């Protein structure tokens, strides 16, 4: 199933103009654990999906307490740059949404 | 030792029908202080770059009920104001506060703390060898702030920590108004002044600073009530249709942060890895377990510079035969523009920049768009021109309007007009464009040094 279908909340927002933060929250431990154990959400994997270097991925955080995963990465185009398409970073969860989870 | 706090957002949110009622409940529960953040860089660099006030009438409506409670119940307040929190924006906000006082018969002694960083001060720090490092490792920022960066920025502000606010609260004032400030710092000041440990004060501040967003249904337009004690804090919403749950509080802690376990502050960071929550009743959550780790003291400074003037040509495309070749069509017209006087002599990187935003295709995600073939029957096209003068931006925008409307393309039958233009005039002059050029850490020996405090009576 796609990550976006498994998540109860999947959102992106800027953490400051230079960093994008994507939250994926599940409504059960079972689903959260399945995604966590798939090993598919990694710095390297995220870097490839977003077209940045691995060093630009600030972190992939697993929040057991909240059945959630947070991904933070340095944006190619900061908020407010002339060619920016998404000032709030609110629609940039999409590239990660279609990740297929077994 | 406990401190009872009412948190709301002072960024121009109009009170709803439920606001008055929620305020009454919070007052009944008992209140020691009312705190609100009203600054932020989420909406981009425009307000920092321009220093223009935003939504002043909405700001007036937003804070009036809270100022009335403050006066009526003698509860002090701490608000950051002004969108980007520059001095011009703070002054405009203070004028609104003055109006409220006159209209509602209120009297306050207010400490105002500027959040704007003086350029001479900053340049002399740099010249004396202070290393002001960028917060994020991105090529969009100089690794260390330079004198040129400071000169180019139209405004530079700093996220003051709790210390200047604590100093102001000591001065027998009814309230504190700040410009740009660390959101958490606004909420940390009073508990720290009362001797509550920084671990608890900083964690409570983090949960309270987006007000009702930490509740469910979550909205920052509603207030949040908190009681901060020596070794824990509790939160609950004063609006009876909302509640705080462990999930809602956790969900907010994750929001908009780059790291859910570590929160950077001036002078230290908060380690959230051992935080515990308890659901005390249907609407109340208790939290404890955050740990403060001290580090060198520095504040985030933010600045924006002008990069040009923008003109937009907006049109809709419904003719499928153009939709299927839109990229080539726009590339052809761009190439022709570069060969056409007077544009032929211009430098297409430093004199102007053109961005095509093709909605219905990849206007939102650009090269990240996974869908490669556009099946839309309609496209929204924005030709976005940013140029060194408004006249040049208008002139280039005008060129694209005239060419896009009538240029030939393969298989064209629409020889009377290729796009639907919604407005007259077809191009929109959109004014100055700014870009963040300062996002750095200013080390400070004295947390108060750059932030000037003055005290005055309202109404003036």
Coordinates of C-alpha atoms in Angstrom, one line a residue:
Chain A
X1 CA 0.0 0.0 0.0
X2 CA 1.1 3.5 -0.6
X3 CA 2.4 5.5 2.4
X4 CA -0.2 8.1 1.9
X5 CA -3.0 5.5 2.1
X6 CA -1.6 4.0 5.4
X7 CA -1.2 7.4 7.1
X8 CA -4.0 9.1 9.0
X9 CA -2.1 12.4 8.7
X10 CA 0.4 13.2 6.1
X11 CA 1.5 16.8 5.9
X12 CA 4.4 19.0 5.0
X13 CA 5.3 22.5 6.3
X14 CA 8.4 24.6 6.3
X15 CA 10.5 24.6 9.5
X16 CA 11.9 28.0 8.7
X17 CA 12.3 29.1 5.1
X18 CA 15.2 26.8 4.4
X19 CA 13.9 23.5 5.7
X20 CA 11.0 21.3 4.8
X21 CA 9.4 19.1 7.4
X22 CA 7.1 16.2 6.5
X23 CA 5.0 14.5 9.2
X24 CA 3.5 11.1 8.7
X25 CA 1.2 10.0 11.6
X26 CA -0.6 6.7 11.8
X27 CA -3.6 5.8 14.0
X28 CA -2.3 2.5 15.2
X29 CA 1.0 1.0 16.6
X30 CA 0.7 -1.9 14.1
X31 CA 0.6 0.3 11.0
X32 CA 3.3 2.6 12.4
X33 CA 5.6 -0.4 13.2
X34 CA 5.0 -1.9 9.8
X35 CA 6.2 1.3 8.1
X36 CA 9.1 1.7 10.5
X37 CA 10.2 -1.9 10.1
X38 CA 10.0 -1.7 6.3
X39 CA 13.2 0.3 6.4
X40 CA 12.1 2.3 3.4
X41 CA 12.1 5.7 5.0
X42 CA 15.8 6.5 5.2
X43 CA 18.0 9.6 4.7
X44 CA 19.2 8.2 1.4
X45 CA 15.8 7.2 0.2
X46 CA 14.3 10.6 1.1
X47 CA 17.3 12.4 -0.6
X48 CA 16.6 10.6 -3.8
X49 CA 12.9 11.3 -3.8
X50 CA 13.4 15.0 -3.2
X51 CA 16.4 15.4 -5.5
X52 CA 18.8 16.6 -2.8
X53 CA 22.1 15.3 -1.5
X54 CA 22.0 12.9 1.5
X55 CA 23.7 15.6 3.6
X56 CA 20.8 17.9 3.0
X57 CA 18.5 15.4 4.9
X58 CA 18.6 16.8 8.4
X59 CA 16.9 13.7 9.9
X60 CA 14.4 10.9 9.7
X61 CA 12.8 10.7 13.2
X62 CA 10.7 7.8 14.5
X63 CA 8.4 9.0 17.3
X64 CA 7.1 5.8 18.9
X65 CA 5.1 7.8 21.4
X66 CA 3.1 9.4 18.7
X67 CA 3.0 6.7 16.0
X68 CA 4.7 9.2 13.8
X69 CA 7.6 9.7 11.5
X70 CA 9.2 13.1 10.8
X71 CA 11.4 13.8 7.8
X72 CA 13.3 17.1 7.7
X73 CA 15.4 18.2 4.7
X74 CA 17.1 21.4 3.5
X75 CA 15.1 22.8 0.6
X76 CA 16.5 23.3 -2.9
X77 CA 14.4 26.5 -3.2
X78 CA 13.8 28.4 0.0
X79 CA 10.5 30.0 0.9
X80 CA 10.3 33.4 -0.8
X81 CA 12.9 32.8 -3.4
X82 CA 11.8 34.1 -6.8
X83 CA 11.1 30.6 -8.2
X84 CA 9.5 29.3 -5.0
X85 CA 6.2 27.6 -5.8
X86 CA 5.1 26.9 -2.2
X87 CA 5.7 29.6 0.3
X88 CA 4.5 27.6 3.3
X89 CA 5.8 24.3 2.0
X90 CA 2.4 22.8 2.4
X91 CA 2.1 20.7 -0.7
X92 CA 5.5 19.0 -0.7
X93 CA 4.4 15.8 1.0
X94 CA 3.3 14.5 -2.4
X95 CA 6.7 13.0 -3.6
X96 CA 6.8 10.8 -0.4
X97 CA 3.1 10.0 -0.4
X98 CA 3.3 7.4 -3.2
X99 CA 6.1 5.4 -1.6
X100 CA 5.0 1.7 -1.8
X101 CA 5.1 -0.1 1.6
X102 CA 4.9 -3.9 1.5
Chain B
X1 CA 4.8 27.6 42.8
X2 CA 2.5 27.8 39.9
X3 CA 1.7 30.2 37.0
X4 CA -1.6 30.2 35.2
X5 CA -1.3 31.3 31.6
X6 CA -3.8 32.1 28.8
X7 CA -2.2 31.7 25.4
X8 CA -3.6 33.0 22.1
X9 CA -2.3 34.2 18.7
X10 CA -2.0 38.0 18.1
X11 CA -1.3 37.9 14.4
X12 CA -4.6 39.4 13.3
X13 CA -7.1 36.6 14.0
X14 CA -10.6 38.0 14.4
X15 CA -12.3 36.7 17.6
X16 CA -15.2 34.3 17.0
X17 CA -18.5 34.2 18.9
X18 CA -16.9 31.7 21.3
X19 CA -13.9 33.9 22.2
X20 CA -15.7 36.0 24.9
X21 CA -17.1 32.9 26.5
X22 CA -13.8 31.1 26.5
X23 CA -12.1 34.1 28.0
X24 CA -14.7 34.1 30.9
X25 CA -14.0 30.5 31.6
X26 CA -10.2 31.1 31.7
X27 CA -10.7 34.0 34.1
X28 CA -12.9 31.8 36.3
X29 CA -10.2 29.2 36.4
X30 CA -7.7 31.8 37.5
X31 CA -5.1 33.7 35.5
X32 CA -1.7 35.2 36.2
X33 CA -0.6 36.2 32.7
X34 CA -1.9 36.5 29.2
X35 CA 0.7 35.8 26.4
X36 CA 0.5 35.8 22.6
X37 CA 2.8 35.6 19.7
X38 CA 2.2 37.8 16.7
X39 CA 5.3 37.5 14.6
X40 CA 6.5 34.9 12.2
X41 CA 8.3 34.3 8.9
X42 CA 6.0 31.6 7.6
X43 CA 4.3 33.8 5.0
X44 CA 7.7 34.5 3.4
X45 CA 10.1 37.5 3.4
X46 CA 7.7 40.2 2.2
X47 CA 7.0 41.8 5.6
X48 CA 10.5 41.6 6.8
X49 CA 11.8 43.1 3.6
X50 CA 9.2 45.9 3.3
X51 CA 8.6 46.6 7.0
X52 CA 5.0 47.3 6.0
X53 CA 2.3 46.6 8.6
X54 CA -0.3 44.0 7.9
X55 CA -3.9 43.6 8.8
X56 CA -3.9 46.3 11.5
X57 CA -7.7 46.4 11.8
X58 CA -7.8 42.7 12.3
X59 CA -5.0 43.0 14.9
X60 CA -7.1 45.6 16.7
X61 CA -10.1 43.3 16.8
X62 CA -7.9 40.3 17.7
X63 CA -6.3 41.8 20.9
X64 CA -9.2 44.0 22.2
X65 CA -11.0 41.3 24.3
X66 CA -7.7 40.3 25.9
X67 CA -6.7 43.9 26.7
X68 CA -10.1 44.4 28.3
X69 CA -9.7 41.3 30.5
X70 CA -6.2 42.4 31.4
X71 CA -7.4 45.8 32.6
X72 CA -10.5 44.4 34.3
X73 CA -8.8 41.6 36.2
X74 CA -5.4 43.3 36.5
X75 CA -3.6 40.5 34.7
X76 CA -0.4 41.5 32.9
X77 CA 0.2 40.6 29.2
X78 CA 3.1 39.8 27.0
X79 CA 2.5 40.1 23.2
X80 CA 4.9 40.0 20.2
X81 CA 3.4 42.0 17.4
X82 CA 3.9 43.2 13.8
X83 CA 4.2 40.2 11.5
X84 CA 7.9 40.4 11.0
X85 CA 8.3 42.5 14.1
X86 CA 10.3 45.4 12.7
X87 CA 10.2 48.8 14.4
X88 CA 7.9 50.3 11.9
X89 CA 5.5 47.4 12.3
X90 CA 5.7 47.6 16.1
X91 CA 5.0 51.4 16.0
X92 CA 1.9 50.8 13.8
X93 CA 0.7 48.1 16.2
X94 CA 1.2 50.5 19.2
X95 CA -0.9 53.1 17.5
X96 CA -3.7 50.5 17.3
X97 CA -3.3 49.7 21.0
X98 CA -3.5 53.5 21.7
X99 CA -6.8 53.6 19.7
X100 CA -8.1 50.6 21.7
X101 CA -7.3 52.4 24.9
X102 CA -9.0 55.6 23.9
X103 CA -12.1 53.8 22.6
X104 CA -12.5 51.3 25.4
X105 CA -11.4 53.6 28.3
X106 CA -8.3 51.5 29.1
X107 CA -5.1 52.7 30.7
X108 CA -1.8 50.8 30.6
X109 CA 1.8 51.3 31.4
X110 CA 3.6 49.3 28.7
X111 CA 7.2 48.2 28.2
X112 CA 8.0 48.1 24.5
X113 CA 11.0 46.0 23.5
X114 CA 12.4 46.5 20.0
X115 CA 13.2 43.3 18.1
X116 CA 15.0 45.1 15.3
X117 CA 18.8 44.7 15.2
X118 CA 20.7 47.9 14.6
X119 CA 22.8 47.6 11.4
X120 CA 25.8 49.7 12.8
X121 CA 25.9 47.5 15.9
X122 CA 25.9 44.3 13.8
X123 CA 28.5 45.5 11.3
X124 CA 30.8 46.5 14.2
X125 CA 30.4 43.0 15.7
X126 CA 31.4 41.5 12.3
X127 CA 34.4 43.9 11.9
X128 CA 35.5 43.1 15.5
X129 CA 35.7 39.4 14.6
X130 CA 32.4 38.0 15.9
X131 CA 31.5 34.9 13.8
X132 CA 27.8 35.0 12.9
X133 CA 27.2 31.6 11.4
X134 CA 24.3 30.6 9.1
X135 CA 21.7 28.4 10.8
X136 CA 21.2 26.1 7.9
X137 CA 23.9 24.8 5.6
X138 CA 22.5 26.1 2.3
X139 CA 24.2 27.9 -0.5
X140 CA 21.4 30.5 -0.3
X141 CA 23.1 31.9 2.8
X142 CA 26.7 33.0 3.3
X143 CA 28.4 30.7 5.8
X144 CA 29.3 33.7 8.0
X145 CA 27.4 36.9 7.9
X146 CA 29.2 39.7 6.1
X147 CA 29.0 43.5 6.2
X148 CA 27.6 43.4 2.7
X149 CA 24.7 41.1 3.8
X150 CA 23.9 43.6 6.5
X151 CA 23.9 46.5 4.2
X152 CA 21.8 44.7 1.6
X153 CA 19.1 43.6 4.0
X154 CA 16.3 46.2 4.3
X155 CA 15.5 45.0 7.8
X156 CA 17.2 42.7 10.3
X157 CA 15.3 41.4 13.3
X158 CA 16.4 39.0 16.1
X159 CA 14.4 36.4 18.1
X160 CA 14.9 37.8 21.6
X161 CA 14.9 35.2 24.3
X162 CA 13.0 35.5 27.6
X163 CA 15.6 37.7 29.3
X164 CA 14.6 41.1 28.0
X165 CA 11.0 40.3 28.7
X166 CA 11.9 39.3 32.3
X167 CA 13.7 42.6 32.7
X168 CA 10.6 44.5 31.4
X169 CA 8.2 42.6 33.7
X170 CA 10.3 43.7 36.7
X171 CA 9.6 47.3 35.9
X172 CA 6.1 47.5 37.3
X173 CA 4.3 47.6 33.9
X174 CA 0.9 46.4 33.0
X175 CA 2.1 44.7 29.9
X176 CA 5.0 44.1 27.5
X177 CA 4.9 44.5 23.8
X178 CA 7.8 43.2 21.7
X179 CA 8.7 43.2 18.1
X180 CA 10.3 40.0 16.8
X181 CA 10.8 37.5 19.6
X182 CA 11.4 33.8 20.1
X183 CA 7.8 32.5 20.4
X184 CA 8.8 30.3 23.4
X185 CA 10.7 33.1 25.0
X186 CA 7.4 35.1 25.4
X187 CA 6.0 32.2 27.5
X188 CA 9.2 31.4 29.4
X189 CA 9.7 34.8 30.9
X190 CA 7.1 34.8 33.6
X191 CA 7.7 31.2 34.9
X192 CA 11.4 31.8 34.9
X193 CA 10.9 35.0 36.9
X194 CA 9.0 32.9 39.4
X195 CA 11.8 30.5 39.8
X196 CA 10.3 27.6 37.8
X197 CA 13.0 25.4 36.3
X198 CA 13.9 26.2 32.7
X199 CA 13.2 22.6 31.6
X200 CA 9.6 22.9 32.6
X201 CA 9.3 26.6 31.5
X202 CA 10.7 25.9 28.1
X203 CA 8.6 22.8 27.5
X204 CA 5.4 24.5 28.6
X205 CA 6.3 27.4 26.4
X206 CA 6.7 25.2 23.4
X207 CA 3.3 23.6 23.9
X208 CA 1.5 26.9 24.6
X209 CA 2.9 29.0 21.8
X210 CA 0.5 28.0 19.1
X211 CA -2.5 28.2 21.5
X212 CA -5.5 26.1 20.4
X213 CA -3.5 24.2 17.8
X214 CA -2.4 21.8 20.5
X215 CA -6.0 20.8 21.2
X216 CA -8.5 18.9 19.1
X217 CA -10.2 20.0 16.9
X218 CA -7.0 22.0 16.6
X219 CA -7.0 25.6 15.6
X220 CA -4.6 28.4 16.5
X221 CA -7.6 30.8 16.3
X222 CA -8.7 29.5 19.7
X223 CA -7.0 30.1 23.1
X224 CA -5.2 27.6 25.3
X225 CA -5.0 27.6 29.1
X226 CA -2.0 26.2 31.0
X227 CA -0.8 25.9 34.6
X228 CA 2.9 25.7 34.9
X229 CA 4.3 24.2 38.1
X230 CA 7.7 23.2 39.5
X231 CA 8.0 19.8 37.9
X232 CA 5.2 19.6 35.3
X233 CA 2.5 21.6 33.5
X234 CA -1.0 21.0 32.4
X235 CA -2.9 22.3 29.4
X236 CA -6.6 22.5 28.5
X237 CA -8.7 24.6 26.1
X238 CA -11.1 27.2 27.6
X239 CA -13.4 26.6 24.6
X240 CA -15.8 23.8 25.8
X241 CA -16.1 22.2 22.4
X242 CA -12.4 21.5 22.3
X243 CA -10.1 19.2 24.3
X244 CA -6.4 18.5 24.8
X245 CA -5.4 14.9 24.3
X246 CA -2.0 13.2 24.3
X247 CA -2.3 12.8 20.6
X248 CA -3.2 16.5 20.0
X249 CA -0.4 17.8 22.2
X250 CA 2.1 15.4 20.6
X251 CA 0.8 16.3 17.1
X252 CA 1.5 20.0 17.8
X253 CA 5.0 19.3 19.2
X254 CA 5.9 17.7 15.9
X255 CA 4.4 20.5 13.8
X256 CA 6.6 22.9 12.0
X257 CA 9.8 21.7 13.8
X258 CA 12.7 20.1 12.1
X259 CA 13.4 17.8 15.1
X260 CA 10.8 16.4 17.4
X261 CA 13.2 15.5 20.1
X262 CA 15.4 18.5 20.3
X263 CA 14.3 22.1 20.5
X264 CA 17.1 24.8 20.1
X265 CA 16.8 27.9 22.3
X266 CA 19.1 30.7 23.1
X267 CA 21.5 29.4 25.8
X268 CA 20.5 25.8 25.5
X269 CA 18.4 23.1 24.0
X270 CA 15.4 21.1 25.2
X271 CA 15.8 17.4 25.1
X272 CA 12.3 16.0 24.6
X273 CA 13.2 12.3 24.3
X274 CA 12.0 11.4 27.8
X275 CA 8.8 13.5 27.9
X276 CA 5.8 11.8 29.5
X277 CA 2.2 12.7 29.0
X278 CA -0.9 11.8 31.1
X279 CA -4.5 12.4 30.2
X280 CA -5.8 13.8 33.5
X281 CA -9.4 14.1 32.4
X282 CA -11.3 14.3 29.1
X283 CA -9.9 17.7 28.2
X284 CA -6.6 18.1 30.2
X285 CA -3.1 16.8 29.5
X286 CA -0.2 16.8 32.0
X287 CA 3.3 16.8 30.7
X288 CA 6.8 16.5 32.3
X289 CA 10.2 15.0 31.6
X290 CA 11.8 17.5 29.3
X291 CA 15.5 18.2 30.0
X292 CA 17.3 21.5 29.4
X293 CA 21.0 21.3 28.3
X294 CA 22.9 24.5 28.5
X295 CA 24.9 25.8 25.5
X296 CA 26.5 29.1 24.5
X297 CA 24.0 31.9 24.2
X298 CA 23.0 33.1 20.7
X299 CA 19.9 34.5 19.1
X300 CA 18.6 33.8 15.6
X301 CA 18.7 36.9 13.4
X302 CA 16.6 37.2 10.3
X303 CA 16.9 39.6 7.4
X304 CA 15.5 40.1 3.9
X305 CA 16.8 42.1 0.9
X306 CA 15.0 43.5 -2.1
X307 CA 15.7 41.4 -5.2
X308 CA 13.5 43.2 -7.8
X309 CA 10.0 44.0 -8.8
X310 CA 7.3 41.6 -10.0
X311 CA 4.8 41.6 -12.8
X312 CA 2.4 38.8 -13.5
X313 CA 0.6 37.8 -16.6
X314 CA -2.2 35.4 -15.7
X315 CA -4.2 33.5 -18.3
X316 CA -6.1 30.3 -18.8
X317 CA -5.7 27.8 -21.6
X318 CA -8.6 25.6 -22.7
X319 CA -7.5 24.6 -26.2
X320 CA -6.1 21.1 -25.9
X321 CA -3.8 21.4 -28.9
X322 CA -1.9 24.2 -27.1
X323 CA -1.9 22.4 -23.7
X324 CA -0.1 19.4 -25.3
X325 CA 2.7 21.6 -26.5
X326 CA 2.8 24.3 -23.9
X327 CA 6.4 23.8 -22.8
X328 CA 7.8 24.2 -26.4
X329 CA 5.4 27.1 -27.0
X330 CA 6.7 29.0 -24.0
X331 CA 10.3 28.1 -24.8
X332 CA 9.9 29.5 -28.3
X333 CA 8.5 32.8 -27.1
X334 CA 11.2 33.1 -24.5
X335 CA 13.9 32.6 -27.1
X336 CA 12.3 35.2 -29.4
X337 CA 12.2 37.6 -26.5
X338 CA 15.9 37.3 -25.9
X339 CA 16.5 38.2 -29.6
X340 CA 14.1 41.1 -29.6
X341 CA 15.2 44.7 -28.8
X342 CA 15.2 46.2 -26.3
X343 CA 15.4 42.9 -24.4
X344 CA 18.2 41.6 -26.5
X345 CA 20.8 43.7 -24.6
X346 CA 19.7 42.7 -21.2
X347 CA 21.3 40.1 -19.0
X348 CA 18.8 37.3 -18.4
X349 CA 20.2 36.5 -15.0
X350 CA 20.9 39.8 -13.3
X351 CA 18.4 42.1 -15.1
X352 CA 15.3 39.9 -15.0
X353 CA 14.1 36.4 -14.2
X354 CA 11.1 34.7 -15.7
X355 CA 9.3 31.8 -14.1
X356 CA 6.5 30.0 -15.9
X357 CA 4.0 28.5 -13.5
X358 CA 1.8 26.1 -15.3
X359 CA -1.0 25.0 -13.0
X360 CA -2.8 21.8 -14.1
X361 CA 0.7 20.5 -15.1
X362 CA 3.5 21.1 -12.6
X363 CA 2.9 24.6 -11.1
X364 CA 3.1 23.3 -7.6
X365 CA 5.8 20.6 -7.6
X366 CA 7.9 21.7 -10.6
X367 CA 10.5 19.1 -11.4
X368 CA 9.3 17.0 -8.4
X369 CA 5.9 16.4 -10.0
X370 CA 5.6 12.6 -10.4
X371 CA 2.8 12.8 -13.0
X372 CA 4.6 13.1 -16.3
X373 CA 1.7 13.3 -18.8
X374 CA -0.8 16.1 -18.3
X375 CA -4.4 15.0 -18.9
X376 CA -5.9 18.3 -17.9
X377 CA -8.4 19.9 -20.2
X378 CA -7.5 23.3 -18.8
X379 CA -4.2 25.0 -17.6
X380 CA -3.7 28.1 -15.5
X381 CA -0.6 29.9 -16.7
X382 CA 1.2 32.5 -14.7
X383 CA 4.1 34.2 -16.4
X384 CA 6.0 35.6 -13.4
X385 CA 8.5 38.3 -14.2
X386 CA 10.9 39.7 -11.6
X387 CA 13.1 42.5 -12.9
X388 CA 15.4 45.2 -11.6
X389 CA 12.7 47.9 -12.1
X390 CA 8.9 47.8 -12.1
X391 CA 9.0 49.4 -15.6
X392 CA 11.2 46.6 -17.0
X393 CA 9.0 43.9 -15.3
X394 CA 5.9 45.5 -16.8
X395 CA 7.6 45.8 -20.2
X396 CA 8.6 42.1 -20.2
X397 CA 5.2 41.1 -18.9
X398 CA 3.6 43.0 -21.7
X399 CA 5.7 41.3 -24.3
X400 CA 4.6 37.9 -23.0
X401 CA 1.0 38.9 -22.9
X402 CA 1.0 40.1 -26.5
X403 CA 3.1 37.1 -27.8
X404 CA 1.3 34.4 -25.8
X405 CA -2.1 35.6 -27.0
X406 CA -1.4 35.5 -30.7
X407 CA 1.8 33.4 -31.6
X408 CA 1.4 30.5 -34.0
X409 CA 2.0 26.9 -33.0
X410 CA 1.8 23.6 -34.8
X411 CA -1.7 22.6 -35.7
X412 CA -3.2 25.9 -34.5
X413 CA -6.8 26.6 -35.4
X414 CA -7.3 29.3 -32.8
X415 CA -6.0 32.1 -34.9
X416 CA -8.0 34.8 -33.1
X417 CA -6.5 34.2 -29.6
X418 CA -4.7 31.4 -27.8
X419 CA -5.5 32.0 -24.2
X420 CA -8.3 33.4 -21.9
X421 CA -7.2 36.5 -20.1
X422 CA -9.3 37.2 -17.0
X423 CA -8.3 40.8 -16.2
X424 CA -8.0 44.3 -17.7
X425 CA -5.2 45.3 -17.7
X426 CA -3.9 41.9 -18.6
X427 CA -0.7 42.4 -16.6
X428 CA -0.6 43.0 -12.8
X429 CA 2.3 45.0 -11.4
X430 CA 2.9 43.3 -8.1
X431 CA 5.6 45.6 -6.5
X432 CA 8.8 44.8 -4.6
X433 CA 10.1 41.3 -4.2
X434 CA 12.3 40.3 -1.2
X435 CA 14.3 37.3 -0.4
X436 CA 15.8 36.1 3.0
X437 CA 19.5 36.8 3.1
X438 CA 20.1 36.7 6.8
X439 CA 19.3 33.6 8.8
X440 CA 22.2 33.4 11.2
X441 CA 23.1 33.0 14.8
X442 CA 24.3 36.0 16.7
X443 CA 26.4 35.0 19.8
X444 CA 25.7 37.3 22.8
X445 CA 27.4 37.7 26.2
X446 CA 24.5 39.8 27.3
X447 CA 21.0 38.5 26.2
X448 CA 19.7 42.1 26.5
X449 CA 22.3 43.9 24.5
X450 CA 20.6 44.4 21.1
X451 CA 17.0 44.7 22.4
X452 CA 16.1 48.2 23.5
X453 CA 13.3 48.6 26.2
X454 CA 11.3 51.7 26.7
X455 CA 8.3 52.4 28.9
X456 CA 5.3 54.6 28.1
X457 CA 1.8 55.2 29.1
X458 CA -1.3 54.5 27.0
X459 CA -3.3 56.2 25.8
X460 CA -0.6 58.7 24.8

